[in-house]
Amino acid sequence: MTQTVLITGANGGVGRLMRTRLAREGRVLRLLDVVRPEDPAEGEAVEIIEASVTDEAAMRAACEGAEAVIHLGGISVEAPWDGILSANIDGTRVVLEAARDAGVARVVLASSNHAAGFYDLDEAPEGGLPADAFPRPDTYYGVSKVAMEALGSLFHDRYGIDVTALRIGSCFEKPWDRRSLWTWMSPDDCARLLEACLATPGPGFRVVWGISRNTRRWWSLAEGEAIGYHPQDDSEIYAAEVPQEPAERLAGGKFCSTPLGEHM
Ligand code: 15L
């Protein structure tokens, strides 16, 4: 049987890194983005949808027949409130309503470390800051990720949808500064995490950190391990290459001091 997985924001930074990594025999990736993703390569099992996550009709059609939704769509940094409200908060509501109405059993939400950006590294207990540490958003963007988590919890409790919200650190090919040595999630580990979210039996509603097994991490891996996420990469191999300044202490780094509501 074919498994159809809808990925919103499929043409964004994380979405593009996942396109080949989430390809599997028997799986169709339905790639949705407001900027049209590239057409399928020869033999690639993908469907392309050019649409916004705020477009209710398009989202309903996109969810039809999908087993799972990986919701990466929206604005990925600080920006004016109106845009954040529409793309990130209303967009998440639209995605969850469409998933519910189409009978999609499982949704993975790309939350962010910026939902908890004001934790200081000294506040982490032994084993790391728990993934469900009470929110301390660092921006309007971070507030939208807190709202995303709340919507996920709501849709789990009301409708029984399995929802895992990922407080993603920094998912890029490589870390680039001292902070990202804590926060990095390698693209391969991101794919491992998403596969765990798709495969784990009955996760209910959960929040999980999205980071690699970084030597310098101070966020807990326990919640990820509980759903079968066993990261294999460590940013330490890049430590000698990255600048050692600024020596950030707050989880959210420069997001904590960027002017609220201004484009980063
Ligand atoms: C995020 O949530 C952003 O989407 C990404 O662009 C990075 O800035 C990342 O956090 C980070 O904290 O490094």
PDB file of C-alpha atoms and ligand atoms in Angstrom:
ATOM      1  CA  MET A   1       0.000   0.000   0.000  1.00  0.00           C
ATOM      2  CA  THR A   2       1.229   3.472  -0.788  1.00  0.00           C
ATOM      3  CA  GLN A   3       1.808   5.893   2.076  1.00  0.00           C
ATOM      4  CA  THR A   4       1.183   9.511   1.130  1.00  0.00           C
ATOM      5  CA  VAL A   5       2.944  12.119   3.259  1.00  0.00           C
ATOM      6  CA  LEU A   6       2.031  15.759   2.732  1.00  0.00           C
ATOM      7  CA  ILE A   7       4.892  18.175   3.425  1.00  0.00           C
ATOM      8  CA  THR A   8       4.005  21.855   3.697  1.00  0.00           C
ATOM      9  CA  GLY A   9       6.777  24.395   3.201  1.00  0.00           C
ATOM     10  CA  ALA A  10       8.457  21.761   1.062  1.00  0.00           C
ATOM     11  CA  ASN A  11      10.435  24.377  -0.848  1.00  0.00           C
ATOM     12  CA  GLY A  12      11.868  25.997   2.300  1.00  0.00           C
ATOM     13  CA  GLY A  13      15.288  25.322   3.798  1.00  0.00           C
ATOM     14  CA  VAL A  14      14.341  22.215   5.802  1.00  0.00           C
ATOM     15  CA  GLY A  15      11.839  20.996   3.202  1.00  0.00           C
ATOM     16  CA  ARG A  16      14.429  20.956   0.434  1.00  0.00           C
ATOM     17  CA  LEU A  17      16.891  19.072   2.648  1.00  0.00           C
ATOM     18  CA  MET A  18      14.200  16.446   3.344  1.00  0.00           C
ATOM     19  CA  ARG A  19      12.985  15.823  -0.205  1.00  0.00           C
ATOM     20  CA  THR A  20      15.412  13.054  -1.090  1.00  0.00           C
ATOM     21  CA  ARG A  21      16.030  11.961   2.500  1.00  0.00           C
ATOM     22  CA  LEU A  22      12.368  11.075   3.126  1.00  0.00           C
ATOM     23  CA  ALA A  23      11.931   9.227  -0.166  1.00  0.00           C
ATOM     24  CA  ARG A  24      11.030   5.557   0.498  1.00  0.00           C
ATOM     25  CA  GLU A  25       9.773   2.620  -1.503  1.00  0.00           C
ATOM     26  CA  GLY A  26       5.974   2.678  -1.240  1.00  0.00           C
ATOM     27  CA  ARG A  27       5.829   6.334  -0.190  1.00  0.00           C
ATOM     28  CA  VAL A  28       4.590   9.338  -2.142  1.00  0.00           C
ATOM     29  CA  LEU A  29       5.736  12.746  -0.948  1.00  0.00           C
ATOM     30  CA  ARG A  30       3.139  15.406  -1.659  1.00  0.00           C
ATOM     31  CA  LEU A  31       5.154  18.622  -1.693  1.00  0.00           C
ATOM     32  CA  LEU A  32       3.246  21.837  -1.047  1.00  0.00           C
ATOM     33  CA  ASP A  33       4.687  25.320  -0.989  1.00  0.00           C
ATOM     34  CA  VAL A  34       3.653  28.839  -1.890  1.00  0.00           C
ATOM     35  CA  VAL A  35       6.767  28.881  -4.116  1.00  0.00           C
ATOM     36  CA  ARG A  36       6.321  25.935  -6.472  1.00  0.00           C
ATOM     37  CA  PRO A  37       8.727  23.075  -5.662  1.00  0.00           C
ATOM     38  CA  GLU A  38      10.767  21.672  -8.546  1.00  0.00           C
ATOM     39  CA  ASP A  39       9.022  19.188 -10.787  1.00  0.00           C
ATOM     40  CA  PRO A  40       9.692  15.529 -10.012  1.00  0.00           C
ATOM     41  CA  ALA A  41      12.896  14.015 -11.303  1.00  0.00           C
ATOM     42  CA  GLU A  42      12.684  10.831 -13.382  1.00  0.00           C
ATOM     43  CA  GLY A  43      11.240   8.079 -11.157  1.00  0.00           C
ATOM     44  CA  GLU A  44      10.725  10.351  -8.137  1.00  0.00           C
ATOM     45  CA  ALA A  45       7.478   9.583  -6.293  1.00  0.00           C
ATOM     46  CA  VAL A  46       6.394  13.131  -5.587  1.00  0.00           C
ATOM     47  CA  GLU A  47       3.333  15.249  -6.249  1.00  0.00           C
ATOM     48  CA  ILE A  48       3.679  19.023  -6.464  1.00  0.00           C
ATOM     49  CA  ILE A  49       1.169  21.534  -5.111  1.00  0.00           C
ATOM     50  CA  GLU A  50       1.680  25.275  -5.358  1.00  0.00           C
ATOM     51  CA  ALA A  51      -0.422  26.765  -2.566  1.00  0.00           C
ATOM     52  CA  SER A  52      -0.343  28.686   0.674  1.00  0.00           C
ATOM     53  CA  VAL A  53      -1.011  26.980   4.003  1.00  0.00           C
ATOM     54  CA  THR A  54      -3.559  29.728   4.627  1.00  0.00           C
ATOM     55  CA  ASP A  55      -5.647  28.641   1.612  1.00  0.00           C
ATOM     56  CA  GLU A  56      -8.372  26.499   3.204  1.00  0.00           C
ATOM     57  CA  ALA A  57      -9.646  24.909  -0.010  1.00  0.00           C
ATOM     58  CA  ALA A  58      -6.152  24.061  -1.213  1.00  0.00           C
ATOM     59  CA  MET A  59      -5.215  22.579   2.152  1.00  0.00           C
ATOM     60  CA  ARG A  60      -8.342  20.442   2.237  1.00  0.00           C
ATOM     61  CA  ALA A  61      -7.582  19.079  -1.220  1.00  0.00           C
ATOM     62  CA  ALA A  62      -3.921  18.539  -0.268  1.00  0.00           C
ATOM     63  CA  CYS A  63      -4.837  16.480   2.819  1.00  0.00           C
ATOM     64  CA  GLU A  64      -7.171  14.113   0.950  1.00  0.00           C
ATOM     65  CA  GLY A  65      -5.784  10.580   1.106  1.00  0.00           C
ATOM     66  CA  ALA A  66      -2.679  11.565   3.123  1.00  0.00           C
ATOM     67  CA  GLU A  67      -1.577   9.319   6.007  1.00  0.00           C
ATOM     68  CA  ALA A  68       0.468  12.046   7.644  1.00  0.00           C
ATOM     69  CA  VAL A  69       1.261  15.737   7.383  1.00  0.00           C
ATOM     70  CA  ILE A  70       4.661  17.255   8.097  1.00  0.00           C
ATOM     71  CA  HIS A  71       3.941  20.946   8.555  1.00  0.00           C
ATOM     72  CA  LEU A  72       7.060  23.002   7.847  1.00  0.00           C
ATOM     73  CA  GLY A  73       5.298  25.924   6.131  1.00  0.00           C
ATOM     74  CA  GLY A  74       5.273  29.507   7.350  1.00  0.00           C
ATOM     75  CA  ILE A  75       7.676  32.343   8.101  1.00  0.00           C
ATOM     76  CA  SER A  76      10.931  31.010   9.556  1.00  0.00           C
ATOM     77  CA  VAL A  77      12.366  34.084  11.325  1.00  0.00           C
ATOM     78  CA  GLU A  78      11.184  37.240  13.091  1.00  0.00           C
ATOM     79  CA  ALA A  79       8.906  39.396  10.928  1.00  0.00           C
ATOM     80  CA  PRO A  80       6.028  41.885  11.307  1.00  0.00           C
ATOM     81  CA  TRP A  81       3.154  40.587  13.444  1.00  0.00           C
ATOM     82  CA  ASP A  82       0.510  40.526  10.694  1.00  0.00           C
ATOM     83  CA  GLY A  83       2.506  38.158   8.546  1.00  0.00           C
ATOM     84  CA  ILE A  84       3.413  35.915  11.484  1.00  0.00           C
ATOM     85  CA  LEU A  85      -0.222  35.833  12.594  1.00  0.00           C
ATOM     86  CA  SER A  86      -1.460  34.874   9.160  1.00  0.00           C
ATOM     87  CA  ALA A  87       1.201  32.455   7.906  1.00  0.00           C
ATOM     88  CA  ASN A  88       2.244  30.807  11.151  1.00  0.00           C
ATOM     89  CA  ILE A  89      -0.711  30.903  13.521  1.00  0.00           C
ATOM     90  CA  ASP A  90      -3.665  30.943  11.153  1.00  0.00           C
ATOM     91  CA  GLY A  91      -1.749  28.719   8.715  1.00  0.00           C
ATOM     92  CA  THR A  92      -1.275  26.072  11.416  1.00  0.00           C
ATOM     93  CA  ARG A  93      -4.967  26.188  12.295  1.00  0.00           C
ATOM     94  CA  VAL A  94      -5.890  25.744   8.634  1.00  0.00           C
ATOM     95  CA  VAL A  95      -3.506  22.785   8.273  1.00  0.00           C
ATOM     96  CA  LEU A  96      -4.859  21.084  11.405  1.00  0.00           C
ATOM     97  CA  GLU A  97      -8.490  21.641  10.439  1.00  0.00           C
ATOM     98  CA  ALA A  98      -7.858  20.283   6.958  1.00  0.00           C
ATOM     99  CA  ALA A  99      -5.996  17.269   8.390  1.00  0.00           C
ATOM    100  CA  ARG A 100      -8.831  16.563  10.817  1.00  0.00           C
ATOM    101  CA  ASP A 101     -11.513  16.838   8.137  1.00  0.00           C
ATOM    102  CA  ALA A 102      -9.582  14.531   5.805  1.00  0.00           C
ATOM    103  CA  GLY A 103      -9.065  11.937   8.558  1.00  0.00           C
ATOM    104  CA  VAL A 104      -5.267  12.320   8.661  1.00  0.00           C
ATOM    105  CA  ALA A 105      -4.164  10.445  11.785  1.00  0.00           C
ATOM    106  CA  ARG A 106      -0.761  11.989  12.340  1.00  0.00           C
ATOM    107  CA  VAL A 107       0.729  15.479  12.116  1.00  0.00           C
ATOM    108  CA  VAL A 108       4.277  16.637  12.767  1.00  0.00           C
ATOM    109  CA  LEU A 109       4.658  20.342  13.479  1.00  0.00           C
ATOM    110  CA  ALA A 110       7.864  22.301  12.943  1.00  0.00           C
ATOM    111  CA  SER A 111       7.971  24.303  16.148  1.00  0.00           C
ATOM    112  CA  SER A 112      11.256  25.940  17.067  1.00  0.00           C
ATOM    113  CA  ASN A 113      13.747  26.519  19.847  1.00  0.00           C
ATOM    114  CA  HIS A 114      12.508  30.129  19.703  1.00  0.00           C
ATOM    115  CA  ALA A 115       9.367  28.987  21.567  1.00  0.00           C
ATOM    116  CA  ALA A 116      11.784  28.649  24.507  1.00  0.00           C
ATOM    117  CA  GLY A 117      14.492  31.094  23.464  1.00  0.00           C
ATOM    118  CA  PHE A 118      14.887  32.891  26.795  1.00  0.00           C
ATOM    119  CA  TYR A 119      16.242  29.910  28.739  1.00  0.00           C
ATOM    120  CA  ASP A 120      19.817  30.439  29.865  1.00  0.00           C
ATOM    121  CA  LEU A 121      22.225  27.554  29.567  1.00  0.00           C
ATOM    122  CA  ASP A 122      22.754  27.623  33.355  1.00  0.00           C
ATOM    123  CA  GLU A 123      19.074  26.750  33.798  1.00  0.00           C
ATOM    124  CA  ALA A 124      19.417  23.344  32.195  1.00  0.00           C
ATOM    125  CA  PRO A 125      19.159  20.491  34.686  1.00  0.00           C
ATOM    126  CA  GLU A 126      21.238  17.297  34.462  1.00  0.00           C
ATOM    127  CA  GLY A 127      20.216  15.570  31.244  1.00  0.00           C
ATOM    128  CA  GLY A 128      19.314  18.845  29.562  1.00  0.00           C
ATOM    129  CA  LEU A 129      16.407  21.265  29.387  1.00  0.00           C
ATOM    130  CA  PRO A 130      13.236  19.188  28.914  1.00  0.00           C
ATOM    131  CA  ALA A 131      11.556  19.476  25.530  1.00  0.00           C
ATOM    132  CA  ASP A 132       8.313  20.547  27.171  1.00  0.00           C
ATOM    133  CA  ALA A 133       9.939  23.267  29.299  1.00  0.00           C
ATOM    134  CA  PHE A 134       7.359  26.022  29.790  1.00  0.00           C
ATOM    135  CA  PRO A 135       7.422  28.372  26.791  1.00  0.00           C
ATOM    136  CA  ARG A 136       9.638  31.480  26.908  1.00  0.00           C
ATOM    137  CA  PRO A 137       9.336  32.857  23.379  1.00  0.00           C
ATOM    138  CA  ASP A 138      11.997  35.292  22.226  1.00  0.00           C
ATOM    139  CA  THR A 139      10.161  36.972  19.321  1.00  0.00           C
ATOM    140  CA  TYR A 140       6.719  37.212  17.709  1.00  0.00           C
ATOM    141  CA  TYR A 141       7.999  34.308  15.621  1.00  0.00           C
ATOM    142  CA  GLY A 142       8.602  32.388  18.877  1.00  0.00           C
ATOM    143  CA  VAL A 143       5.084  33.269  20.050  1.00  0.00           C
ATOM    144  CA  SER A 144       3.718  31.768  16.840  1.00  0.00           C
ATOM    145  CA  LYS A 145       5.556  28.523  17.604  1.00  0.00           C
ATOM    146  CA  VAL A 146       4.054  28.465  21.109  1.00  0.00           C
ATOM    147  CA  ALA A 147       0.640  28.935  19.475  1.00  0.00           C
ATOM    148  CA  MET A 148       1.465  26.130  17.046  1.00  0.00           C
ATOM    149  CA  GLU A 149       2.211  23.796  19.961  1.00  0.00           C
ATOM    150  CA  ALA A 150      -1.021  24.864  21.669  1.00  0.00           C
ATOM    151  CA  LEU A 151      -3.015  24.183  18.503  1.00  0.00           C
ATOM    152  CA  GLY A 152      -1.383  20.763  18.228  1.00  0.00           C
ATOM    153  CA  SER A 153      -2.335  19.968  21.820  1.00  0.00           C
ATOM    154  CA  LEU A 154      -5.883  21.179  21.195  1.00  0.00           C
ATOM    155  CA  PHE A 155      -6.321  19.040  18.077  1.00  0.00           C
ATOM    156  CA  HIS A 156      -4.952  16.002  19.870  1.00  0.00           C
ATOM    157  CA  ASP A 157      -7.256  16.400  22.879  1.00  0.00           C
ATOM    158  CA  ARG A 158     -10.329  17.248  20.810  1.00  0.00           C
ATOM    159  CA  TYR A 159      -9.951  14.913  17.876  1.00  0.00           C
ATOM    160  CA  GLY A 160      -7.364  12.297  18.844  1.00  0.00           C
ATOM    161  CA  ILE A 161      -4.893  13.251  16.112  1.00  0.00           C
ATOM    162  CA  ASP A 162      -1.333  12.203  16.988  1.00  0.00           C
ATOM    163  CA  VAL A 163       0.687  15.418  16.993  1.00  0.00           C
ATOM    164  CA  THR A 164       4.410  15.764  17.611  1.00  0.00           C
ATOM    165  CA  ALA A 165       5.770  19.306  17.816  1.00  0.00           C
ATOM    166  CA  LEU A 166       9.490  19.585  17.151  1.00  0.00           C
ATOM    167  CA  ARG A 167      11.405  22.396  18.850  1.00  0.00           C
ATOM    168  CA  ILE A 168      13.935  22.470  16.055  1.00  0.00           C
ATOM    169  CA  GLY A 169      17.348  23.932  16.809  1.00  0.00           C
ATOM    170  CA  SER A 170      19.271  24.804  13.629  1.00  0.00           C
ATOM    171  CA  CYS A 171      18.731  22.447  10.699  1.00  0.00           C
ATOM    172  CA  PHE A 172      21.363  23.337   8.122  1.00  0.00           C
ATOM    173  CA  GLU A 173      24.120  21.417   6.335  1.00  0.00           C
ATOM    174  CA  LYS A 174      26.671  22.561   8.944  1.00  0.00           C
ATOM    175  CA  PRO A 175      26.876  24.654  12.133  1.00  0.00           C
ATOM    176  CA  TRP A 176      28.296  28.142  11.502  1.00  0.00           C
ATOM    177  CA  ASP A 177      28.950  29.712  14.928  1.00  0.00           C
ATOM    178  CA  ARG A 178      29.441  28.819  18.555  1.00  0.00           C
ATOM    179  CA  ARG A 179      25.738  28.744  19.406  1.00  0.00           C
ATOM    180  CA  SER A 180      24.906  26.465  16.517  1.00  0.00           C
ATOM    181  CA  LEU A 181      27.322  23.924  17.990  1.00  0.00           C
ATOM    182  CA  TRP A 182      24.614  23.462  20.666  1.00  0.00           C
ATOM    183  CA  THR A 183      21.599  23.807  18.426  1.00  0.00           C
ATOM    184  CA  TRP A 184      22.569  22.011  15.213  1.00  0.00           C
ATOM    185  CA  MET A 185      20.441  19.241  13.784  1.00  0.00           C
ATOM    186  CA  SER A 186      22.084  17.615  10.802  1.00  0.00           C
ATOM    187  CA  PRO A 187      19.825  17.044   7.809  1.00  0.00           C
ATOM    188  CA  ASP A 188      20.299  13.268   8.212  1.00  0.00           C
ATOM    189  CA  ASP A 189      19.262  13.462  11.871  1.00  0.00           C
ATOM    190  CA  CYS A 190      16.280  15.597  10.898  1.00  0.00           C
ATOM    191  CA  ALA A 191      15.178  12.829   8.530  1.00  0.00           C
ATOM    192  CA  ARG A 192      15.713  10.288  11.346  1.00  0.00           C
ATOM    193  CA  LEU A 193      13.568  12.400  13.654  1.00  0.00           C
ATOM    194  CA  LEU A 194      10.777  12.746  11.099  1.00  0.00           C
ATOM    195  CA  GLU A 195      10.847   8.995  10.407  1.00  0.00           C
ATOM    196  CA  ALA A 196      10.560   8.351  14.157  1.00  0.00           C
ATOM    197  CA  CYS A 197       7.577  10.727  14.332  1.00  0.00           C
ATOM    198  CA  LEU A 198       5.891   8.873  11.467  1.00  0.00           C
ATOM    199  CA  ALA A 199       6.614   5.380  12.824  1.00  0.00           C
ATOM    200  CA  THR A 200       6.248   5.524  16.595  1.00  0.00           C
ATOM    201  CA  PRO A 201       3.044   3.854  17.787  1.00  0.00           C
ATOM    202  CA  GLY A 202       0.430   6.193  19.271  1.00  0.00           C
ATOM    203  CA  PRO A 203       2.546   9.190  20.298  1.00  0.00           C
ATOM    204  CA  GLY A 204      -0.448  11.270  21.391  1.00  0.00           C
ATOM    205  CA  PHE A 205       0.689  14.884  21.793  1.00  0.00           C
ATOM    206  CA  ARG A 206       4.383  15.428  22.408  1.00  0.00           C
ATOM    207  CA  VAL A 207       7.046  18.070  22.244  1.00  0.00           C
ATOM    208  CA  VAL A 208      10.544  16.963  21.241  1.00  0.00           C
ATOM    209  CA  TRP A 209      13.788  18.874  20.713  1.00  0.00           C
ATOM    210  CA  GLY A 210      15.133  18.721  17.172  1.00  0.00           C
ATOM    211  CA  ILE A 211      18.899  18.542  17.670  1.00  0.00           C
ATOM    212  CA  SER A 212      21.747  16.171  16.885  1.00  0.00           C
ATOM    213  CA  ARG A 213      23.795  14.292  19.475  1.00  0.00           C
ATOM    214  CA  ASN A 214      25.991  17.365  19.872  1.00  0.00           C
ATOM    215  CA  THR A 215      28.705  17.210  22.527  1.00  0.00           C
ATOM    216  CA  ARG A 216      27.777  20.782  23.545  1.00  0.00           C
ATOM    217  CA  ARG A 217      24.000  20.294  23.646  1.00  0.00           C
ATOM    218  CA  TRP A 218      22.087  21.403  26.725  1.00  0.00           C
ATOM    219  CA  TRP A 219      18.629  20.395  25.552  1.00  0.00           C
ATOM    220  CA  SER A 220      17.341  16.953  26.465  1.00  0.00           C
ATOM    221  CA  LEU A 221      17.358  14.065  24.009  1.00  0.00           C
ATOM    222  CA  ALA A 222      15.186  11.898  26.290  1.00  0.00           C
ATOM    223  CA  GLU A 223      11.859  12.889  24.721  1.00  0.00           C
ATOM    224  CA  GLY A 224      13.185  12.127  21.244  1.00  0.00           C
ATOM    225  CA  GLU A 225      14.638   8.818  22.353  1.00  0.00           C
ATOM    226  CA  ALA A 226      11.230   7.896  23.784  1.00  0.00           C
ATOM    227  CA  ILE A 227       9.773   7.976  20.256  1.00  0.00           C
ATOM    228  CA  GLY A 228      12.702   6.159  18.664  1.00  0.00           C
ATOM    229  CA  TYR A 229      14.829   9.136  17.611  1.00  0.00           C
ATOM    230  CA  HIS A 230      18.482   8.201  17.988  1.00  0.00           C
ATOM    231  CA  PRO A 231      20.562  11.001  16.467  1.00  0.00           C
ATOM    232  CA  GLN A 232      23.923   9.988  15.053  1.00  0.00           C
ATOM    233  CA  ASP A 233      25.650  13.259  14.217  1.00  0.00           C
ATOM    234  CA  ASP A 234      27.671  15.623  16.430  1.00  0.00           C
ATOM    235  CA  SER A 235      28.483  19.249  15.573  1.00  0.00           C
ATOM    236  CA  GLU A 236      31.809  18.883  17.392  1.00  0.00           C
ATOM    237  CA  ILE A 237      33.525  17.798  14.179  1.00  0.00           C
ATOM    238  CA  TYR A 238      33.041  21.397  12.959  1.00  0.00           C
ATOM    239  CA  ALA A 239      34.061  23.103  16.220  1.00  0.00           C
ATOM    240  CA  ALA A 240      37.514  24.153  15.054  1.00  0.00           C
ATOM    241  CA  GLU A 241      36.040  25.836  11.927  1.00  0.00           C
ATOM    242  CA  VAL A 242      33.467  28.121  13.553  1.00  0.00           C
ATOM    243  CA  PRO A 243      34.040  31.520  15.195  1.00  0.00           C
ATOM    244  CA  GLN A 244      34.023  31.371  19.005  1.00  0.00           C
ATOM    245  CA  GLU A 245      32.296  34.756  19.336  1.00  0.00           C
ATOM    246  CA  PRO A 246      29.647  35.764  20.204  1.00  0.00           C
ATOM    247  CA  ALA A 247      29.509  33.603  23.325  1.00  0.00           C
ATOM    248  CA  GLU A 248      25.712  33.404  23.575  1.00  0.00           C
ATOM    249  CA  ARG A 249      24.070  32.127  26.754  1.00  0.00           C
ATOM    250  CA  LEU A 250      20.397  32.210  25.771  1.00  0.00           C
ATOM    251  CA  ALA A 251      18.811  29.387  23.794  1.00  0.00           C
ATOM    252  CA  GLY A 252      17.479  31.750  21.143  1.00  0.00           C
ATOM    253  CA  GLY A 253      20.786  33.574  20.584  1.00  0.00           C
ATOM    254  CA  LYS A 254      20.418  36.745  18.541  1.00  0.00           C
ATOM    255  CA  PHE A 255      16.634  36.289  18.276  1.00  0.00           C
ATOM    256  CA  CYS A 256      16.498  37.409  21.941  1.00  0.00           C
ATOM    257  CA  SER A 257      17.719  40.898  21.060  1.00  0.00           C
ATOM    258  CA  THR A 258      16.406  41.437  17.535  1.00  0.00           C
ATOM    259  CA  PRO A 259      13.802  44.254  17.419  1.00  0.00           C
ATOM    260  CA  LEU A 260      10.347  42.781  17.872  1.00  0.00           C
ATOM    261  CA  GLY A 261       8.328  42.559  14.712  1.00  0.00           C
ATOM    262  CA  GLU A 262      11.121  43.634  12.350  1.00  0.00           C
ATOM    263  CA  HIS A 263      12.260  41.486   9.446  1.00  0.00           C
ATOM    264  CA  MET A 264      15.490  39.718  10.364  1.00  0.00           C
TER     265      MET A 264
HETATM  266  C1  15L B   1      14.677  28.869  13.557  1.00  0.00           C
HETATM  267  O1  15L B   1      13.589  28.634  14.080  1.00  0.00           O
HETATM  268  C2  15L B   1      14.759  29.404  12.189  1.00  0.00           C
HETATM  269  O2  15L B   1      13.717  28.957  11.367  1.00  0.00           O
HETATM  270  C3  15L B   1      16.098  29.126  11.530  1.00  0.00           C
HETATM  271  O3  15L B   1      16.206  29.967  10.419  1.00  0.00           O
HETATM  272  C4  15L B   1      17.276  29.338  12.480  1.00  0.00           C
HETATM  273  O4  15L B   1      17.433  30.677  12.748  1.00  0.00           O
HETATM  274  C5  15L B   1      17.058  28.548  13.745  1.00  0.00           C
HETATM  275  O5  15L B   1      15.796  28.778  14.320  1.00  0.00           O
HETATM  276  C6  15L B   1      18.123  28.812  14.817  1.00  0.00           C
HETATM  277  O6  15L B   1      17.770  29.113  15.956  1.00  0.00           O
HETATM  278  O7  15L B   1      19.302  28.674  14.511  1.00  0.00           O
END
